[in-house]
mmCIF file with all atom_site columns, C-alpha atoms in Angstrom:
data_model
loop_
_atom_site.group_PDB
_atom_site.id
_atom_site.type_symbol
_atom_site.label_atom_id
_atom_site.label_alt_id
_atom_site.label_comp_id
_atom_site.label_asym_id
_atom_site.label_entity_id
_atom_site.label_seq_id
_atom_site.pdbx_PDB_ins_code
_atom_site.Cartn_x
_atom_site.Cartn_y
_atom_site.Cartn_z
_atom_site.occupancy
_atom_site.B_iso_or_equiv
_atom_site.pdbx_formal_charge
_atom_site.auth_seq_id
_atom_site.auth_comp_id
_atom_site.auth_asym_id
_atom_site.auth_atom_id
_atom_site.pdbx_PDB_model_num
ATOM 1  C CA . MET X 1 1  ? 0.039  -0.179 0.092  1.00 95.00 ? 1  MET X CA 1
ATOM 2  C CA . LYS X 1 2  ? 1.228  3.652  -0.914 1.00 95.00 ? 2  LYS X CA 1
ATOM 3  C CA . VAL X 1 3  ? -0.112 6.587  0.678  1.00 93.00 ? 3  VAL X CA 1
ATOM 4  C CA . THR X 1 4  ? 0.906  10.000 -0.625 1.00 94.00 ? 4  THR X CA 1
ATOM 5  C CA . PHE X 1 5  ? 0.081  13.507 1.137  1.00 91.00 ? 5  PHE X CA 1
ATOM 6  C CA . GLU X 1 6  ? 0.068  16.310 -1.258 1.00 93.00 ? 6  GLU X CA 1
ATOM 7  C CA . PHE X 1 7  ? 0.231  20.014 -0.213 1.00 94.00 ? 7  PHE X CA 1
ATOM 8  C CA . ASP X 1 8  ? -0.380 22.557 -3.047 1.00 95.00 ? 8  ASP X CA 1
ATOM 9  C CA . THR X 1 9  ? 1.997  25.389 -1.886 1.00 94.00 ? 9  THR X CA 1
ATOM 10 C CA . GLU X 1 10 ? 0.809  27.313 -4.832 1.00 95.00 ? 10 GLU X CA 1
ATOM 11 C CA . ASN X 1 11 ? -2.918 27.580 -4.047 1.00 96.00 ? 11 ASN X CA 1
ATOM 12 C CA . GLU X 1 12 ? -4.336 30.664 -2.267 1.00 95.00 ? 12 GLU X CA 1
ATOM 13 C CA . ASN X 1 13 ? -5.904 28.513 0.330  1.00 95.00 ? 13 ASN X CA 1
ATOM 14 C CA . PHE X 1 14 ? -2.866 26.569 0.994  1.00 96.00 ? 14 PHE X CA 1
ATOM 15 C CA . ASN X 1 15 ? -2.541 26.403 5.042  1.00 94.00 ? 15 ASN X CA 1
ATOM 16 C CA . GLU X 1 16 ? 1.290  26.317 6.213  1.00 93.00 ? 16 GLU X CA 1
ATOM 17 C CA . GLU X 1 17 ? 0.070  25.380 9.425  1.00 93.00 ? 17 GLU X CA 1
ATOM 18 C CA . GLU X 1 18 ? -1.557 22.108 8.312  1.00 93.00 ? 18 GLU X CA 1
ATOM 19 C CA . LEU X 1 19 ? 1.805  21.240 6.740  1.00 94.00 ? 19 LEU X CA 1
ATOM 20 C CA . GLN X 1 20 ? 3.694  21.932 9.672  1.00 93.00 ? 20 GLN X CA 1
ATOM 21 C CA . THR X 1 21 ? 1.396  19.635 11.596 1.00 93.00 ? 21 THR X CA 1
ATOM 22 C CA . HIS X 1 22 ? 2.167  16.982 9.227  1.00 94.00 ? 22 HIS X CA 1
ATOM 23 C CA . TYR X 1 23 ? 5.918  17.571 9.662  1.00 94.00 ? 23 TYR X CA 1
ATOM 24 C CA . GLN X 1 24 ? 5.709  17.263 13.153 1.00 94.00 ? 24 GLN X CA 1
ATOM 25 C CA . ALA X 1 25 ? 3.462  14.118 13.539 1.00 95.00 ? 25 ALA X CA 1
ATOM 26 C CA . GLU X 1 26 ? 6.093  11.859 14.674 1.00 95.00 ? 26 GLU X CA 1
ATOM 27 C CA . ASN X 1 27 ? 7.502  14.453 17.118 1.00 95.00 ? 27 ASN X CA 1
ATOM 28 C CA . MET X 1 28 ? 4.047  14.723 18.717 1.00 96.00 ? 28 MET X CA 1
ATOM 29 C CA . ALA X 1 29 ? 3.812  10.970 18.924 1.00 97.00 ? 29 ALA X CA 1
ATOM 30 C CA . LYS X 1 30 ? 7.218  10.838 20.814 1.00 96.00 ? 30 LYS X CA 1
ATOM 31 C CA . CYS X 1 31 ? 5.949  13.669 22.865 1.00 96.00 ? 31 CYS X CA 1
ATOM 32 C CA . ILE X 1 32 ? 2.908  11.740 23.828 1.00 97.00 ? 32 ILE X CA 1
ATOM 33 C CA . PHE X 1 33 ? 5.083  8.759  24.485 1.00 97.00 ? 33 PHE X CA 1
ATOM 34 C CA . GLU X 1 34 ? 7.315  10.742 27.045 1.00 97.00 ? 34 GLU X CA 1
ATOM 35 C CA . ILE X 1 35 ? 4.579  12.262 28.726 1.00 97.00 ? 35 ILE X CA 1
ATOM 36 C CA . GLN X 1 36 ? 2.876  8.753  29.271 1.00 97.00 ? 36 GLN X CA 1
ATOM 37 C CA . ASN X 1 37 ? 6.299  7.528  30.755 1.00 96.00 ? 37 ASN X CA 1
ATOM 38 C CA . LYS X 1 38 ? 6.496  10.651 33.046 1.00 95.00 ? 38 LYS X CA 1
ATOM 39 C CA . LEU X 1 39 ? 3.176  9.965  34.402 1.00 93.00 ? 39 LEU X CA 1
ATOM 40 C CA . LYS X 1 40 ? 3.897  6.148  34.903 1.00 93.00 ? 40 LYS X CA 1
ATOM 41 C CA . SER X 1 41 ? 7.073  7.188  36.704 1.00 92.00 ? 41 SER X CA 1
ATOM 42 C CA . TRP X 1 42 ? 5.310  9.312  38.989 1.00 90.00 ? 42 TRP X CA 1
ATOM 43 C CA . GLU X 1 43 ? 2.739  6.584  39.924 1.00 86.00 ? 43 GLU X CA 1
ATOM 44 C CA . LYS X 1 44 ? 5.558  3.890  40.358 1.00 85.00 ? 44 LYS X CA 1
ATOM 45 C CA . TYR X 1 45 ? 8.430  5.972  42.236 1.00 83.00 ? 45 TYR X CA 1
ATOM 46 C CA . ASN X 1 46 ? 6.753  8.654  44.088 1.00 78.00 ? 46 ASN X CA 1
ATOM 47 C CA . ASN X 1 47 ? 5.824  6.706  46.971 1.00 75.00 ? 47 ASN X CA 1
ATOM 48 C CA . SER X 1 48 ? 2.402  8.344  47.473 1.00 70.00 ? 48 SER X CA 1
ATOM 49 C CA . GLU X 1 49 ? 3.968  11.826 47.939 1.00 79.00 ? 49 GLU X CA 1
ATOM 50 C CA . THR X 1 50 ? 1.533  14.541 46.597 1.00 86.00 ? 50 THR X CA 1
ATOM 51 C CA . ILE X 1 51 ? 2.812  16.313 43.350 1.00 87.00 ? 51 ILE X CA 1
ATOM 52 C CA . SER X 1 52 ? 1.834  19.811 42.813 1.00 90.00 ? 52 SER X CA 1
ATOM 53 C CA . ILE X 1 53 ? -0.211 20.932 40.007 1.00 92.00 ? 53 ILE X CA 1
ATOM 54 C CA . GLU X 1 54 ? 2.652  23.326 38.996 1.00 96.00 ? 54 GLU X CA 1
ATOM 55 C CA . LYS X 1 55 ? 5.349  20.466 38.959 1.00 92.00 ? 55 LYS X CA 1
ATOM 56 C CA . VAL X 1 56 ? 3.071  18.372 36.470 1.00 93.00 ? 56 VAL X CA 1
ATOM 57 C CA . TYR X 1 57 ? 2.450  21.271 34.261 1.00 96.00 ? 57 TYR X CA 1
ATOM 58 C CA . ASP X 1 58 ? 5.897  22.484 34.234 1.00 97.00 ? 58 ASP X CA 1
ATOM 59 C CA . GLU X 1 59 ? 7.300  18.984 33.529 1.00 96.00 ? 59 GLU X CA 1
ATOM 60 C CA . ILE X 1 60 ? 4.568  18.348 30.633 1.00 96.00 ? 60 ILE X CA 1
ATOM 61 C CA . PHE X 1 61 ? 5.290  21.826 29.441 1.00 96.00 ? 61 PHE X CA 1
ATOM 62 C CA . ASP X 1 62 ? 8.997  21.128 29.218 1.00 97.00 ? 62 ASP X CA 1
ATOM 63 C CA . ILE X 1 63 ? 8.523  17.661 27.426 1.00 97.00 ? 63 ILE X CA 1
ATOM 64 C CA . ILE X 1 64 ? 6.239  19.541 24.839 1.00 96.00 ? 64 ILE X CA 1
ATOM 65 C CA . GLN X 1 65 ? 8.768  22.188 24.246 1.00 95.00 ? 65 GLN X CA 1
ATOM 66 C CA . ALA X 1 66 ? 11.763 19.782 23.754 1.00 95.00 ? 66 ALA X CA 1
ATOM 67 C CA . ASN X 1 67 ? 9.819  17.629 20.869 1.00 94.00 ? 67 ASN X CA 1
ATOM 68 C CA . VAL X 1 68 ? 7.338  20.246 19.252 1.00 95.00 ? 68 VAL X CA 1
ATOM 69 C CA . ASN X 1 69 ? 7.352  23.370 17.930 1.00 93.00 ? 69 ASN X CA 1
ATOM 70 C CA . MET X 1 70 ? 3.916  24.779 18.791 1.00 92.00 ? 70 MET X CA 1
ATOM 71 C CA . GLY X 1 71 ? 4.464  28.067 16.976 1.00 91.00 ? 71 GLY X CA 1
ATOM 72 C CA . LYS X 1 72 ? 4.720  26.548 13.578 1.00 90.00 ? 72 LYS X CA 1
ATOM 73 C CA . MET X 1 73 ? 1.587  24.975 14.014 1.00 89.00 ? 73 MET X CA 1
ATOM 74 C CA . GLY X 1 74 ? -0.308 28.313 14.795 1.00 88.00 ? 74 GLY X CA 1
ATOM 75 C CA . TYR X 1 75 ? -0.421 27.497 18.578 1.00 87.00 ? 75 TYR X CA 1
#
């Protein structure tokens, strides 16, 4: 099976952000995997200590920033 994605960059309705989303799909998948691993590690190794919302947010934000360029996708 062959799948081809085509973006007509000459079309007046071309959306660069859609193209960037396509380019970064693998990075986004990696990002989700790393977030999942972080959550699992907190569950396994945190020994019932409370984790602040700020820490969770900061860690997840750092993972996203390291893997995905949100600005190129319009976010």
